[in-house]
Short mmCIF file of C-alpha atoms in Angstrom, two decimals:
data_model
loop_
_atom_site.label_atom_id
_atom_site.label_comp_id
_atom_site.label_asym_id
_atom_site.label_seq_id
_atom_site.Cartn_x
_atom_site.Cartn_y
_atom_site.Cartn_z
CA ASP A 271 26.55 14.29 -31.11
CA ALA A 272 24.04 16.35 -33.24
CA LYS A 273 20.80 14.53 -32.81
CA THR A 274 17.47 14.45 -34.91
CA THR A 275 14.01 14.11 -33.87
CA GLN A 276 11.14 12.70 -36.07
CA PRO A 277 7.60 11.51 -35.39
CA ASN A 278 7.34 7.82 -34.96
CA SER A 279 4.75 7.27 -37.71
CA MET A 280 2.75 8.98 -40.35
CA GLU A 281 0.09 8.04 -42.80
CA SER A 282 -0.64 9.35 -46.30
CA ASN A 283 -3.17 8.43 -48.87
CA GLU A 284 -1.83 7.17 -52.16
CA GLU A 285 -1.18 9.76 -54.83
CA GLU A 286 -1.10 12.57 -52.25
CA PRO A 287 1.95 14.75 -51.18
CA VAL A 288 3.76 13.60 -47.97
CA HIS A 289 5.68 15.99 -45.72
CA LEU A 290 7.98 14.20 -43.42
CA PRO A 291 9.40 16.65 -40.70
CA CYS A 292 12.81 16.33 -38.87
CA ASN A 293 14.02 18.63 -36.04
CA HIS A 294 17.72 19.04 -35.51
CA SER A 295 18.01 22.01 -33.19
CA THR A 296 21.68 21.31 -32.31
CA ILE A 297 22.81 21.31 -35.86
CA SER A 298 26.12 22.97 -36.50
CA GLY A 299 26.88 25.22 -39.44
CA THR A 300 28.70 22.70 -41.52
CA ASP A 301 26.59 19.63 -40.84
CA TYR A 302 24.87 18.05 -43.94
CA ILE A 303 21.29 16.83 -43.52
CA HIS A 304 20.80 13.49 -45.18
CA TRP A 305 17.61 11.40 -45.65
CA TYR A 306 17.40 7.63 -46.02
CA ARG A 307 14.68 5.19 -46.25
CA GLN A 308 14.39 1.58 -45.44
CA LEU A 309 11.78 -0.64 -47.13
CA PRO A 310 10.86 -3.81 -45.29
CA SER A 311 13.52 -6.38 -45.47
CA GLN A 312 15.96 -4.23 -47.31
CA GLY A 313 18.99 -2.16 -46.38
CA PRO A 314 18.60 1.57 -46.12
CA GLU A 315 18.38 3.61 -49.35
CA TYR A 316 19.71 7.11 -49.89
CA VAL A 317 17.01 9.55 -50.69
CA ILE A 318 18.49 13.05 -50.67
CA HIS A 319 20.76 15.47 -48.76
CA GLY A 320 21.47 19.13 -48.51
CA LEU A 321 23.30 21.89 -46.56
CA THR A 322 21.34 25.11 -46.69
CA SER A 323 19.36 25.48 -49.86
CA ASN A 324 16.34 23.39 -50.78
CA VAL A 325 17.08 20.44 -53.00
CA ASN A 326 15.21 18.42 -55.52
CA ASN A 327 15.95 14.99 -57.13
CA ARG A 328 13.94 12.46 -58.82
CA MET A 329 12.83 10.76 -55.64
CA ALA A 330 12.00 13.81 -53.40
CA SER A 331 12.49 17.27 -52.25
CA LEU A 332 14.21 18.59 -49.22
CA ALA A 333 13.07 21.76 -47.66
CA ILE A 334 15.52 23.22 -45.13
CA ALA A 335 14.37 25.93 -42.66
CA GLU A 336 16.26 29.28 -42.82
CA ASP A 337 17.74 28.67 -39.45
CA ARG A 338 18.60 24.99 -40.38
CA LYS A 339 17.01 23.68 -37.19
CA SER A 340 14.58 21.69 -38.94
CA SER A 341 13.96 20.16 -42.44
CA THR A 342 11.10 18.49 -44.32
CA LEU A 343 11.37 15.62 -46.79
CA ILE A 344 8.58 15.99 -49.34
CA LEU A 345 7.31 13.05 -51.48
CA HIS A 346 5.20 14.76 -54.18
CA ARG A 347 2.91 11.91 -54.93
CA ALA A 348 3.05 8.89 -52.48
CA THR A 349 2.91 5.40 -53.93
CA LEU A 350 2.53 2.21 -52.16
CA ARG A 351 6.24 1.58 -52.83
CA ASP A 352 7.07 4.63 -50.67
CA ALA A 353 5.85 2.82 -47.49
CA ALA A 354 9.19 2.62 -45.46
CA VAL A 355 10.95 4.02 -42.41
CA TYR A 356 12.49 7.34 -43.22
CA TYR A 357 15.56 8.52 -41.25
CA CYS A 358 16.92 12.03 -41.00
CA ILE A 359 20.62 12.04 -40.36
CA LEU A 360 23.26 14.69 -39.64
CA ARG A 361 26.68 14.32 -41.07
CA ASP A 362 29.35 16.56 -39.50
CA ASP A 363 32.42 18.19 -40.81
CA THR A 364 34.65 15.21 -40.28
CA GLY A 365 32.21 12.78 -41.96
CA ASN A 366 32.71 10.49 -38.97
CA GLN A 367 29.26 10.70 -37.53
CA PHE A 368 26.46 8.75 -38.98
CA TYR A 369 23.87 8.18 -36.46
CA PHE A 370 20.47 7.12 -37.38
CA GLY A 371 17.57 8.40 -35.27
CA THR A 372 14.41 6.44 -34.61
CA GLY A 373 12.97 7.41 -37.96
CA THR A 374 9.28 7.82 -39.20
CA SER A 375 7.36 4.84 -40.41
CA LEU A 376 5.27 6.00 -43.33
CA THR A 377 2.16 4.00 -44.22
CA VAL A 378 0.60 4.64 -47.56
CA ILE A 379 -3.15 3.92 -47.84
CA PRO A 380 -4.53 2.87 -51.11
CA ASP B 233 27.20 -0.68 -60.85
CA THR B 234 25.94 1.00 -57.64
CA GLU B 235 25.52 -2.19 -55.81
CA VAL B 236 26.91 -3.35 -52.44
CA THR B 237 26.71 -7.15 -52.12
CA GLN B 238 26.78 -9.08 -48.79
CA THR B 239 27.19 -12.74 -48.29
CA PRO B 240 25.69 -14.90 -46.91
CA LYS B 241 22.13 -13.70 -46.88
CA HIS B 242 21.31 -15.72 -43.80
CA LEU B 243 23.55 -17.25 -41.14
CA VAL B 244 22.84 -19.44 -38.20
CA MET B 245 25.77 -20.07 -35.91
CA GLY B 246 26.39 -21.58 -32.47
CA MET B 247 28.05 -19.72 -29.73
CA THR B 248 31.29 -21.63 -30.14
CA ASN B 249 31.53 -21.21 -33.97
CA LYS B 250 33.69 -18.86 -36.01
CA LYS B 251 32.15 -17.42 -39.09
CA SER B 252 32.68 -14.41 -41.44
CA LEU B 253 30.42 -11.96 -43.10
CA LYS B 254 31.58 -10.64 -46.44
CA CYS B 255 30.79 -7.26 -48.23
CA GLU B 256 31.82 -6.10 -51.70
CA GLN B 257 31.51 -3.03 -53.75
CA HIS B 258 32.94 -2.04 -57.13
CA MET B 259 32.15 1.63 -57.25
CA GLY B 260 35.65 2.76 -56.31
CA HIS B 261 34.51 3.92 -52.73
CA ARG B 262 37.25 4.39 -50.13
CA ALA B 263 34.97 4.38 -47.12
CA MET B 264 33.23 1.14 -45.95
CA TYR B 265 30.94 0.72 -42.94
CA TRP B 266 29.44 -2.13 -40.78
CA TYR B 267 26.17 -1.63 -39.00
CA LYS B 268 24.12 -3.71 -36.78
CA GLN B 269 20.21 -3.47 -36.83
CA LYS B 270 18.06 -5.23 -34.22
CA ALA B 271 14.30 -5.76 -35.14
CA LYS B 272 12.41 -2.46 -35.36
CA LYS B 273 15.41 -0.43 -34.34
CA PRO B 274 17.41 1.91 -36.43
CA PRO B 275 20.96 0.74 -37.66
CA GLU B 276 23.81 1.24 -35.05
CA LEU B 277 27.25 2.02 -36.53
CA MET B 278 29.87 -0.56 -35.56
CA PHE B 279 32.92 0.20 -37.58
CA VAL B 280 34.22 2.54 -40.22
CA TYR B 281 37.11 1.94 -42.71
CA SER B 282 38.59 4.82 -44.58
CA TYR B 283 41.32 4.01 -47.35
CA GLU B 284 41.46 0.46 -45.87
CA LYS B 285 42.40 1.70 -42.37
CA LEU B 286 40.03 1.32 -39.48
CA SER B 287 38.74 4.78 -38.81
CA ILE B 288 36.11 4.27 -36.18
CA ASN B 289 35.27 1.38 -33.71
CA GLU B 290 32.22 2.16 -31.82
CA SER B 291 33.31 0.25 -28.75
CA VAL B 292 32.26 -2.99 -30.41
CA PRO B 293 33.17 -6.17 -28.33
CA SER B 294 36.13 -8.03 -29.51
CA ARG B 295 34.15 -11.09 -30.56
CA PHE B 296 33.53 -8.93 -33.68
CA SER B 297 36.63 -8.42 -35.72
CA PRO B 298 36.52 -6.32 -39.02
CA GLU B 299 38.98 -6.66 -41.75
CA CYS B 300 39.43 -4.69 -44.94
CA PRO B 301 41.76 -6.73 -47.23
CA ASN B 302 41.48 -4.26 -50.16
CA SER B 303 39.43 -1.29 -51.20
CA SER B 304 36.55 -3.40 -52.48
CA LEU B 305 36.19 -5.81 -49.69
CA LEU B 306 35.14 -5.66 -46.08
CA ASN B 307 34.85 -8.73 -43.87
CA LEU B 308 33.37 -9.14 -40.39
CA HIS B 309 34.86 -11.99 -38.45
CA LEU B 310 32.52 -13.51 -35.85
CA HIS B 311 33.82 -15.60 -32.86
CA ALA B 312 32.05 -16.70 -29.52
CA LEU B 313 28.97 -14.73 -30.23
CA GLN B 314 26.08 -14.47 -27.82
CA PRO B 315 22.42 -14.99 -28.65
CA GLU B 316 21.85 -11.15 -28.13
CA ASP B 317 24.14 -10.60 -31.17
CA SER B 318 21.39 -12.02 -33.34
CA ALA B 319 20.61 -9.11 -35.75
CA LEU B 320 20.76 -7.81 -39.27
CA TYR B 321 24.30 -6.84 -40.25
CA LEU B 322 24.49 -4.21 -42.81
CA CYS B 323 27.46 -3.05 -44.90
CA ALA B 324 27.76 0.28 -46.55
CA SER B 325 30.12 2.23 -48.65
CA SER B 326 30.59 5.85 -49.70
CA GLN B 327 33.02 7.76 -51.92
CA ASP B 328 34.93 8.74 -48.82
CA LEU B 329 34.24 10.04 -45.28
CA ALA B 330 33.35 13.51 -46.41
CA ARG B 331 29.95 14.62 -45.10
CA LEU B 332 28.54 15.46 -48.59
CA TYR B 333 28.73 11.79 -49.83
CA GLU B 334 25.80 9.40 -49.61
CA GLN B 335 26.09 5.82 -48.38
CA TYR B 336 25.14 2.85 -50.44
CA PHE B 337 23.84 -0.06 -48.36
CA GLY B 338 23.92 -3.79 -49.03
CA PRO B 339 20.85 -5.96 -48.28
CA GLY B 340 22.29 -7.18 -45.16
CA THR B 341 23.14 -10.64 -43.48
CA ARG B 342 20.51 -11.89 -41.14
CA LEU B 343 22.45 -13.50 -38.22
CA THR B 344 20.90 -16.03 -35.74
CA VAL B 345 23.17 -17.14 -32.77
CA THR B 346 21.78 -20.18 -31.17
#
């Protein structure tokens, strides 16, 4: 199983950018990188995903290293509502693997 | 409508009871999932259905029995559970199993086994 490694926790000041790292050194060439977040007392919520190129959507940006062994989720301006656990997940070619790592708990300081 | 609904929100059951959790989506998704999440831990995949057929069973004990009666509904039948089965049970769906599709999660059912 392709695994991911993330820091247990991070802090950010409100209105500042946040860079959440993820290492996935055993990624295979066709694995997609997905990011989800889970707000307190809610189910996980899709944030963004990508394969090789950097991706942007209304919620965040995803920067993928050239060798694909790491990626970074970028929240451009953290708000208090962004406080959550952020999970970096790899999905393989069959689509069958969907294993959450331990995730990063993001605290946003007002 | 991008919503996955789960009922009930909370469930308390004894070890000899039989109960069912229900999950519903109307997005036309053909893959549906059950996860179990213990407090302060990540979700753990239990079952995956693809086109109404069981695709993955992650070695889950037989006291958990999934059912997919149609493409919009997913049930999880519970029987003779143990107190350690108390957890948040999450349902999710995606367009299909392809790796590029995101999953949509429901809010979960908080289960307590007494």
